[in-house]
mmCIF file of C-alpha atoms in Angstrom:
data_model
loop_
_atom_site.group_PDB
_atom_site.id
_atom_site.type_symbol
_atom_site.label_atom_id
_atom_site.label_comp_id
_atom_site.label_asym_id
_atom_site.label_seq_id
_atom_site.Cartn_x
_atom_site.Cartn_y
_atom_site.Cartn_z
ATOM 1 C CA MET A 1 88.085 133.740 76.269
ATOM 2 C CA ARG A 2 85.954 131.158 78.073
ATOM 3 C CA GLU A 3 86.291 130.865 81.841
ATOM 4 C CA PHE A 4 85.159 128.479 84.557
ATOM 5 C CA PHE A 5 84.089 129.849 87.935
ATOM 6 C CA SER A 6 86.415 127.334 89.570
ATOM 7 C CA LYS A 7 90.159 127.254 89.043
ATOM 8 C CA ILE A 8 91.162 124.047 87.271
ATOM 9 C CA PHE A 9 94.251 122.189 88.504
ATOM 10 C CA ILE A 10 95.711 118.915 87.276
ATOM 11 C CA ASP A 11 96.641 116.313 89.891
ATOM 12 C CA GLY A 12 99.734 114.205 89.251
ATOM 13 C CA GLY A 13 103.455 114.254 88.704
ATOM 14 C CA ASP A 14 104.139 113.897 84.984
ATOM 15 C CA PRO A 15 104.980 117.174 83.192
ATOM 16 C CA ALA A 16 103.874 115.611 79.895
ATOM 17 C CA GLU A 17 100.361 115.275 81.322
ATOM 18 C CA THR A 18 100.468 118.873 82.538
ATOM 19 C CA LYS A 19 101.463 120.079 79.089
ATOM 20 C CA GLU A 20 98.765 118.042 77.355
ATOM 21 C CA ALA A 21 96.018 119.118 79.767
ATOM 22 C CA ASP A 22 97.011 122.766 79.440
ATOM 23 C CA ALA A 23 96.929 122.467 75.645
ATOM 24 C CA MET A 24 93.493 120.803 75.726
ATOM 25 C CA LEU A 25 92.021 123.684 77.696
ATOM 26 C CA LYS A 26 93.581 126.287 75.423
ATOM 27 C CA LYS A 27 92.340 124.487 72.320
ATOM 28 C CA ALA A 28 88.828 124.595 73.792
ATOM 29 C CA GLY A 29 89.074 128.363 74.238
ATOM 30 C CA TYR A 30 90.068 128.512 77.904
ATOM 31 C CA HIS A 31 93.217 130.182 79.219
ATOM 32 C CA GLY A 32 94.759 126.878 80.348
ATOM 33 C CA LEU A 33 95.518 125.257 83.678
ATOM 34 C CA ASP A 34 95.426 127.356 86.837
ATOM 35 C CA GLY A 35 97.777 125.087 88.754
ATOM 36 C CA GLN A 36 98.734 121.589 89.836
ATOM 37 C CA THR A 37 98.812 119.421 92.921
ATOM 38 C CA THR A 38 101.787 117.058 92.973
ATOM 39 C CA ASN A 39 102.223 113.601 94.449
ATOM 40 C CA PRO A 40 105.887 112.959 95.337
ATOM 41 C CA THR A 41 105.383 109.188 95.448
ATOM 42 C CA LEU A 42 104.229 109.107 91.828
ATOM 43 C CA ILE A 43 107.170 111.302 90.873
ATOM 44 C CA ALA A 44 109.605 108.997 92.683
ATOM 45 C CA LYS A 45 108.070 106.026 90.855
ATOM 46 C CA ARG A 46 108.765 107.780 87.563
ATOM 47 C CA LEU A 47 112.407 108.149 88.563
ATOM 48 C CA LEU A 48 112.668 104.513 89.627
ATOM 49 C CA ASN A 49 111.046 103.445 86.372
ATOM 50 C CA ALA A 50 113.500 105.565 84.392
ATOM 51 C CA ALA A 51 116.397 104.010 86.290
ATOM 52 C CA ALA A 52 115.130 100.557 85.367
ATOM 53 C CA ALA A 53 114.886 101.633 81.735
ATOM 54 C CA GLU A 54 118.466 102.909 81.868
ATOM 55 C CA VAL A 55 119.727 99.491 82.919
ATOM 56 C CA GLY A 56 117.638 97.857 80.208
ATOM 57 C CA VAL A 57 114.970 96.124 82.262
ATOM 58 C CA GLY A 58 111.929 98.136 81.189
ATOM 59 C CA ALA A 59 109.206 99.292 83.516
ATOM 60 C CA VAL A 60 109.478 98.705 87.236
ATOM 61 C CA ARG A 61 106.980 96.161 88.468
ATOM 62 C CA GLY A 62 103.946 97.909 89.884
ATOM 63 C CA SER A 63 104.777 101.255 88.303
ATOM 64 C CA PRO A 64 101.996 102.867 86.270
ATOM 65 C CA PHE A 65 104.471 104.585 83.985
ATOM 66 C CA THR A 66 106.054 103.492 80.749
ATOM 67 C CA ALA A 67 109.757 103.760 80.155
ATOM 68 C CA HIS A 68 110.304 106.957 78.202
ATOM 69 C CA PRO A 69 112.484 109.158 80.432
ATOM 70 C CA SER A 70 112.899 112.820 79.599
ATOM 71 C CA SER A 71 116.290 114.518 79.466
ATOM 72 C CA ASN A 72 115.733 115.702 83.029
ATOM 73 C CA CYS A 73 114.966 112.160 84.080
ATOM 74 C CA VAL A 74 118.150 110.802 82.514
ATOM 75 C CA ALA A 75 120.203 113.529 84.178
ATOM 76 C CA VAL A 76 118.893 112.605 87.592
ATOM 77 C CA THR A 77 118.974 108.854 87.127
ATOM 78 C CA SER A 78 122.656 109.061 86.278
ATOM 79 C CA SER A 79 123.223 109.977 89.908
ATOM 80 C CA LEU A 80 121.487 106.905 91.265
ATOM 81 C CA HIS A 81 123.753 104.610 93.243
ATOM 82 C CA THR A 82 122.984 101.640 91.023
ATOM 83 C CA LEU A 83 123.934 103.452 87.863
ATOM 84 C CA ARG A 84 126.853 105.291 89.424
ATOM 85 C CA ASP A 85 128.357 102.055 90.698
ATOM 86 C CA GLY A 86 127.825 100.417 87.336
ATOM 87 C CA ALA A 87 129.553 103.271 85.545
ATOM 88 C CA ARG A 88 132.797 102.431 87.294
ATOM 89 C CA LYS A 89 133.072 99.170 85.332
ATOM 90 C CA ASP A 90 135.304 98.824 82.290
ATOM 91 C CA SER A 91 132.533 99.320 79.761
ATOM 92 C CA PRO A 92 129.744 101.792 80.525
ATOM 93 C CA ARG A 93 127.437 100.073 78.033
ATOM 94 C CA ARG A 94 128.127 96.629 79.485
ATOM 95 C CA ALA A 95 127.758 97.965 83.018
ATOM 96 C CA LEU A 96 124.379 99.519 82.343
ATOM 97 C CA THR A 97 122.939 96.459 80.638
ATOM 98 C CA SER A 98 124.209 94.035 83.264
ATOM 99 C CA ALA A 99 123.361 96.034 86.376
ATOM 100 C CA PRO A 100 120.504 94.688 88.492
ATOM 101 C CA ALA A 101 117.211 96.548 88.355
ATOM 102 C CA PRO A 102 117.133 99.197 91.102
ATOM 103 C CA GLN A 103 114.557 98.448 93.775
ATOM 104 C CA GLN A 104 114.815 101.762 95.619
ATOM 105 C CA ILE A 105 116.275 105.226 95.205
ATOM 106 C CA THR A 106 117.975 107.402 97.777
ATOM 107 C CA ALA A 107 116.143 110.206 99.543
ATOM 108 C CA SER A 108 118.503 112.763 98.011
ATOM 109 C CA ASP A 109 117.867 111.418 94.487
ATOM 110 C CA ALA A 110 114.108 111.441 95.096
ATOM 111 C CA SER A 111 114.204 115.006 96.410
ATOM 112 C CA ALA A 112 116.347 116.186 93.497
ATOM 113 C CA TYR A 113 113.975 114.641 90.982
ATOM 114 C CA TYR A 114 110.931 115.993 92.803
ATOM 115 C CA ARG A 115 112.446 119.461 92.484
ATOM 116 C CA LYS A 116 113.337 118.998 88.799
ATOM 117 C CA THR A 117 109.825 117.788 88.056
ATOM 118 C CA VAL A 118 108.254 120.721 89.877
ATOM 119 C CA GLU A 119 110.556 123.119 88.029
ATOM 120 C CA GLU A 120 109.537 121.577 84.707
ATOM 121 C CA ILE A 121 105.848 121.878 85.587
ATOM 122 C CA GLY A 122 106.498 125.474 86.615
ATOM 123 C CA ARG A 123 107.848 126.243 83.161
ATOM 124 C CA ILE A 124 104.723 124.787 81.545
ATOM 125 C CA ILE A 125 102.301 126.759 83.735
ATOM 126 C CA PRO A 126 104.412 129.671 85.031
ATOM 127 C CA GLU A 127 101.351 131.513 86.351
ATOM 128 C CA GLY A 128 99.827 128.413 87.943
ATOM 129 C CA GLN A 129 99.941 127.583 91.643
ATOM 130 C CA ILE A 130 101.819 124.318 92.207
ATOM 131 C CA SER A 131 101.451 122.419 95.472
ATOM 132 C CA ILE A 132 104.607 120.786 96.854
ATOM 133 C CA GLN A 133 104.330 118.347 99.736
ATOM 134 C CA VAL A 134 106.293 118.060 102.966
ATOM 135 C CA ILE A 135 107.378 114.459 103.539
ATOM 136 C CA GLY A 136 108.115 112.418 106.635
ATOM 137 C CA ASP A 137 107.044 109.667 108.993
ATOM 138 C CA PRO A 138 103.707 110.949 110.361
ATOM 139 C CA ALA A 139 104.537 109.479 113.763
ATOM 140 C CA LYS A 140 107.844 111.351 113.977
ATOM 141 C CA LEU A 141 107.740 114.422 111.729
ATOM 142 C CA THR A 142 108.008 117.557 113.868
ATOM 143 C CA VAL A 143 106.814 121.120 113.348
ATOM 144 C CA ASP A 144 110.407 122.301 112.927
ATOM 145 C CA GLU A 145 111.109 119.601 110.323
ATOM 146 C CA MET A 146 107.977 120.538 108.392
ATOM 147 C CA LEU A 147 108.967 124.204 108.461
ATOM 148 C CA SER A 148 112.515 123.414 107.348
ATOM 149 C CA GLN A 149 111.195 121.472 104.344
ATOM 150 C CA ALA A 150 108.626 124.155 103.574
ATOM 151 C CA ARG A 151 111.205 126.957 103.620
ATOM 152 C CA ASP A 152 113.398 125.006 101.240
ATOM 153 C CA ARG A 153 110.635 123.935 98.847
ATOM 154 C CA ILE A 154 109.049 127.361 98.595
ATOM 155 C CA THR A 155 112.279 128.450 96.857
ATOM 156 C CA TRP A 156 112.021 125.804 94.132
ATOM 157 C CA ILE A 157 109.723 127.895 91.943
ATOM 158 C CA PRO A 158 108.125 131.350 92.264
ATOM 159 C CA ASN A 159 104.582 129.912 92.264
ATOM 160 C CA ALA A 160 104.992 127.200 94.922
ATOM 161 C CA VAL A 161 102.313 126.297 97.465
ATOM 162 C CA ILE A 162 103.311 124.078 100.394
ATOM 163 C CA LYS A 163 101.113 121.130 101.334
ATOM 164 C CA PHE A 164 100.717 120.353 105.027
ATOM 165 C CA PRO A 165 98.450 117.621 106.425
ATOM 166 C CA VAL A 166 95.380 118.543 108.472
ATOM 167 C CA THR A 167 96.877 117.253 111.708
ATOM 168 C CA LYS A 168 97.898 118.961 114.921
ATOM 169 C CA THR A 169 101.530 119.085 113.790
ATOM 170 C CA GLY A 170 100.575 120.181 110.292
ATOM 171 C CA LEU A 171 98.383 123.009 111.557
ATOM 172 C CA LYS A 172 101.038 124.205 113.996
ATOM 173 C CA ALA A 173 103.455 124.433 111.078
ATOM 174 C CA ALA A 174 100.900 126.039 108.761
ATOM 175 C CA GLU A 175 99.926 128.617 111.379
ATOM 176 C CA ILE A 176 103.504 129.879 111.184
ATOM 177 C CA PHE A 177 104.224 129.285 107.519
ATOM 178 C CA CYS A 178 101.048 130.928 106.160
ATOM 179 C CA GLN A 179 102.755 134.211 107.042
ATOM 180 C CA GLU A 180 105.752 133.230 104.867
ATOM 181 C CA GLY A 181 104.136 131.578 101.844
ATOM 182 C CA PRO A 182 100.987 129.945 100.407
ATOM 183 C CA VAL A 183 99.721 126.758 102.072
ATOM 184 C CA ASN A 184 97.457 123.886 101.045
ATOM 185 C CA MET A 185 96.017 121.884 103.934
ATOM 186 C CA THR A 186 95.577 118.387 102.576
ATOM 187 C CA LEU A 187 93.852 115.139 103.532
ATOM 188 C CA ALA A 188 90.791 116.919 104.913
ATOM 189 C CA PHE A 189 87.638 114.884 105.432
ATOM 190 C CA SER A 190 85.418 116.869 107.781
ATOM 191 C CA GLN A 191 83.781 120.241 108.239
ATOM 192 C CA GLU A 192 85.362 120.572 111.681
ATOM 193 C CA GLN A 193 88.843 120.121 110.208
ATOM 194 C CA ALA A 194 87.972 122.961 107.831
ATOM 195 C CA ALA A 195 86.954 125.157 110.756
ATOM 196 C CA ALA A 196 90.329 124.477 112.382
ATOM 197 C CA VAL A 197 92.173 125.353 109.158
ATOM 198 C CA TYR A 198 90.248 128.624 108.955
ATOM 199 C CA ALA A 199 91.104 129.532 112.550
ATOM 200 C CA ALA A 200 94.773 128.528 112.289
ATOM 201 C CA THR A 201 95.420 130.650 109.197
ATOM 202 C CA LYS A 202 93.729 133.933 110.153
ATOM 203 C CA ALA A 203 97.116 135.686 110.257
ATOM 204 C CA HIS A 204 97.973 134.592 106.702
ATOM 205 C CA ASN A 205 99.883 136.807 104.294
ATOM 206 C CA TYR A 206 99.461 134.461 101.325
ATOM 207 C CA ASP A 207 96.860 132.182 99.752
ATOM 208 C CA VAL A 208 95.394 129.405 101.880
ATOM 209 C CA PHE A 209 93.736 126.277 100.456
ATOM 210 C CA ILE A 210 92.018 123.318 102.050
ATOM 211 C CA SER A 211 91.766 120.045 100.113
ATOM 212 C CA PRO A 212 88.772 117.873 101.067
ATOM 213 C CA PHE A 213 89.265 114.395 99.594
ATOM 214 C CA VAL A 214 86.046 113.293 97.928
ATOM 215 C CA GLY A 215 86.834 109.881 96.465
ATOM 216 C CA ARG A 216 88.123 108.295 99.636
ATOM 217 C CA LEU A 217 84.857 109.084 101.420
ATOM 218 C CA ASP A 218 82.902 107.735 98.456
ATOM 219 C CA ASP A 219 84.973 104.557 98.636
ATOM 220 C CA ARG A 220 83.495 103.701 102.006
ATOM 221 C CA GLY A 221 79.926 104.635 101.149
ATOM 222 C CA GLU A 222 79.814 108.262 102.311
ATOM 223 C CA ASN A 223 79.003 111.152 100.000
ATOM 224 C CA GLY A 224 82.345 112.920 99.791
ATOM 225 C CA MET A 225 80.907 115.839 97.831
ATOM 226 C CA ASP A 226 78.741 116.650 100.861
ATOM 227 C CA VAL A 227 81.895 117.613 102.748
ATOM 228 C CA VAL A 228 82.915 120.013 99.983
ATOM 229 C CA ALA A 229 79.426 121.553 99.908
ATOM 230 C CA ASN A 230 79.300 121.819 103.705
ATOM 231 C CA ILE A 231 82.696 123.522 103.939
ATOM 232 C CA LEU A 232 81.767 125.982 101.199
ATOM 233 C CA GLU A 233 78.479 126.805 102.932
ATOM 234 C CA MET A 234 80.199 127.321 106.291
ATOM 235 C CA TYR A 235 82.952 129.511 104.864
ATOM 236 C CA ARG A 236 80.525 131.611 102.811
ATOM 237 C CA GLU A 237 78.099 132.144 105.669
ATOM 238 C CA LEU A 238 80.598 132.721 108.469
ATOM 239 C CA GLY A 239 84.041 133.348 106.991
ATOM 240 C CA ASP A 240 86.020 136.191 105.484
ATOM 241 C CA GLY A 241 86.945 134.301 102.306
ATOM 242 C CA HIS A 242 90.611 133.758 103.117
ATOM 243 C CA VAL A 243 90.510 129.948 102.704
ATOM 244 C CA GLN A 244 89.901 128.547 99.218
ATOM 245 C CA VAL A 245 88.234 125.137 98.930
ATOM 246 C CA LEU A 246 90.183 122.822 96.620
ATOM 247 C CA THR A 247 88.103 119.771 95.699
ATOM 248 C CA ALA A 248 90.505 116.809 95.607
ATOM 249 C CA SER A 249 90.461 113.035 95.120
ATOM 250 C CA VAL A 250 88.182 113.511 92.125
ATOM 251 C CA ARG A 251 87.225 110.159 90.610
ATOM 252 C CA ASN A 252 84.775 110.941 87.811
ATOM 253 C CA VAL A 253 83.185 113.671 85.699
ATOM 254 C CA LYS A 254 80.166 113.807 88.035
ATOM 255 C CA HIS A 255 82.490 115.013 90.777
ATOM 256 C CA ILE A 256 83.776 117.752 88.477
ATOM 257 C CA LEU A 257 80.295 118.882 87.442
ATOM 258 C CA TYR A 258 79.001 119.033 91.002
ATOM 259 C CA ALA A 259 82.106 120.891 92.171
ATOM 260 C CA LEU A 260 81.539 123.417 89.375
ATOM 261 C CA TRP A 261 77.838 123.692 90.227
ATOM 262 C CA ILE A 262 78.473 124.491 93.909
ATOM 263 C CA LYS A 263 81.288 126.820 92.834
ATOM 264 C CA SER A 264 84.227 125.137 94.518
ATOM 265 C CA ASP A 265 87.094 127.622 94.423
ATOM 266 C CA VAL A 266 89.444 125.056 92.881
ATOM 267 C CA ILE A 267 89.123 121.526 91.470
ATOM 268 C CA THR A 268 92.202 119.329 91.057
ATOM 269 C CA ILE A 269 91.655 116.524 88.565
ATOM 270 C CA PRO A 270 93.692 113.379 87.770
ATOM 271 C CA PHE A 271 94.736 113.285 84.134
ATOM 272 C CA LYS A 272 92.637 110.197 83.353
ATOM 273 C CA VAL A 273 89.449 111.906 84.549
ATOM 274 C CA PHE A 274 90.519 115.191 82.958
ATOM 275 C CA LYS A 275 90.792 113.475 79.563
ATOM 276 C CA GLU A 276 87.325 112.001 79.990
ATOM 277 C CA TRP A 277 85.945 115.473 80.732
ATOM 278 C CA ALA A 278 87.854 116.927 77.765
ATOM 279 C CA GLY A 279 86.288 114.205 75.612
ATOM 280 C CA GLN A 280 82.916 115.669 76.606
ATOM 281 C CA ASN A 281 84.088 119.113 75.427
ATOM 282 C CA PHE A 282 84.485 120.281 79.031
ATOM 283 C CA THR A 283 80.745 120.074 79.559
ATOM 284 C CA LEU A 284 79.302 122.349 82.261
ATOM 285 C CA PRO A 285 76.493 121.575 84.715
ATOM 286 C CA PRO A 286 73.071 123.003 83.812
ATOM 287 C CA LYS A 287 71.334 125.392 86.205
ATOM 288 C CA ASP A 288 69.053 122.587 87.383
ATOM 289 C CA PHE A 289 71.940 120.126 87.804
ATOM 290 C CA LEU A 290 71.180 117.279 90.188
ATOM 291 C CA TYR A 291 74.142 115.397 91.610
ATOM 292 C CA ASP A 292 73.560 111.677 91.291
ATOM 293 C CA PRO A 293 76.511 109.910 92.936
ATOM 294 C CA PRO A 294 77.736 106.836 91.069
ATOM 295 C CA THR A 295 76.676 103.499 92.523
ATOM 296 C CA GLY A 296 79.025 100.590 93.043
ATOM 297 C CA GLU A 297 79.740 97.954 90.422
ATOM 298 C CA ALA A 298 77.037 95.730 91.864
ATOM 299 C CA GLY A 299 74.533 98.609 91.897
ATOM 300 C CA GLU A 300 74.673 99.242 95.641
ATOM 301 C CA PRO A 301 72.431 101.977 97.052
ATOM 302 C CA GLY A 302 73.550 105.593 96.859
ATOM 303 C CA LEU A 303 76.071 107.138 99.205
ATOM 304 C CA THR A 304 75.239 108.068 102.797
ATOM 305 C CA GLU A 305 74.646 111.780 103.343
ATOM 306 C CA ILE A 306 77.127 113.751 105.445
ATOM 307 C CA GLU A 307 75.011 116.375 107.180
ATOM 308 C CA TYR A 308 75.925 120.029 107.612
ATOM 309 C CA ARG A 309 77.068 120.905 111.129
ATOM 310 C CA GLU A 310 76.323 124.187 112.886
ATOM 311 C CA LEU A 311 79.835 125.287 113.804
ATOM 312 C CA THR A 312 81.395 128.665 114.489
ATOM 313 C CA LEU A 313 84.692 129.980 113.162
ATOM 314 C CA ASP A 314 85.591 132.170 116.129
ATOM 315 C CA LYS A 315 87.340 129.609 118.339
ATOM 316 C CA GLU A 316 91.040 128.839 118.630
ATOM 317 C CA TRP A 317 91.986 126.127 116.158
ATOM 318 C CA THR A 318 93.088 123.845 118.988
ATOM 319 C CA GLU A 319 89.493 123.746 120.251
ATOM 320 C CA TYR A 320 88.226 121.940 117.153
ATOM 321 C CA ASP A 321 88.281 118.165 116.781
ATOM 322 C CA LEU A 322 90.910 117.464 114.121
ATOM 323 C CA PHE A 323 90.612 113.695 114.184
ATOM 324 C CA HIS A 324 89.381 111.800 111.178
ATOM 325 C CA ASP A 325 90.431 108.215 110.645
ATOM 326 C CA LEU A 326 90.881 108.714 106.892
ATOM 327 C CA THR A 327 93.439 111.453 107.527
ATOM 328 C CA ASP A 328 95.512 109.036 109.583
ATOM 329 C CA VAL A 329 95.020 106.248 107.047
ATOM 330 C CA GLY A 330 96.044 108.549 104.199
ATOM 331 C CA LEU A 331 99.216 109.699 105.932
ATOM 332 C CA THR A 332 100.202 106.136 106.828
ATOM 333 C CA ARG A 333 99.512 104.882 103.310
ATOM 334 C CA PHE A 334 101.552 107.673 101.743
ATOM 335 C CA TRP A 335 104.504 107.042 104.047
ATOM 336 C CA GLU A 336 104.429 103.287 103.395
ATOM 337 C CA ASP A 337 104.313 103.908 99.640
ATOM 338 C CA TRP A 338 107.178 106.391 99.902
ATOM 339 C CA LYS A 339 109.371 104.058 101.964
ATOM 340 C CA GLY A 340 108.686 101.278 99.482
ATOM 341 C CA ILE A 341 110.470 103.373 96.855
ATOM 342 C CA VAL A 342 112.888 105.595 98.766
ATOM 343 C CA GLU A 343 115.689 104.272 100.969
#
């Protein structure tokens, strides 16, 4: 059986994509997907879209999904307030077709569907590690609230990994929870954040991942793959190997090939990019591979280098500078997207 050095995850929230990606790898002679990172906002959008389909209005405006709900989706959407209220009318059929399109779903409905989706993904890749995110207002979410969510979500499936943000609150929670279950520190953009993650999780009893986001650095003209390479170099030179580097926010096949070439522990790939790579027969980088970052649409110059920093890994995690503006931007954007869907 063929194997990659890196574990291959799919990034998304549609079990149909998980199933198709897993089948593509197996058809090509690989053992299949090693795991998945989930986005609860995309999953909630699928539920909202399914609710709209149930009331006969088609896809929700702005949703990237088509209206073809699974049996799980129908089961959950039947509990939505819009549909439940409509079902009290004289004719269920008339009520469903005349009900207004739902604009939001409740937090309990979103959480229930998130769990059902994760459970379905877990059945498709029962040996794969599946990241489940803690959710809350980044300005208000406390360590105790993160831990409460984590302790609930780790019970959803046997192979759950809990995603915490690389923030002071997130690391405080992860420092505790890494002794109770696997953790994935997400929205990382700097080598110093990676040093803090390493230090905070030294007492781990389970797997620890850090997810540097490549594409969002590329978007503003910085070479996001440099951060992945720098973290790998630092961990391999100074670390004990307990933190796995999970290359995230992958935008193109070049990202995949470079991540494979530098032997990233894990690569999580959006389905669209995964299909493009599959269309190239899961091509591998040659030994003399040279990473040539894509230029902008107007042919702008290449991306700015992010230089390696000489750091140590022997300090307390609180002594490292955790701040990166893209971490804050990412958390704010996620929360705004979530509140746009969930009441």
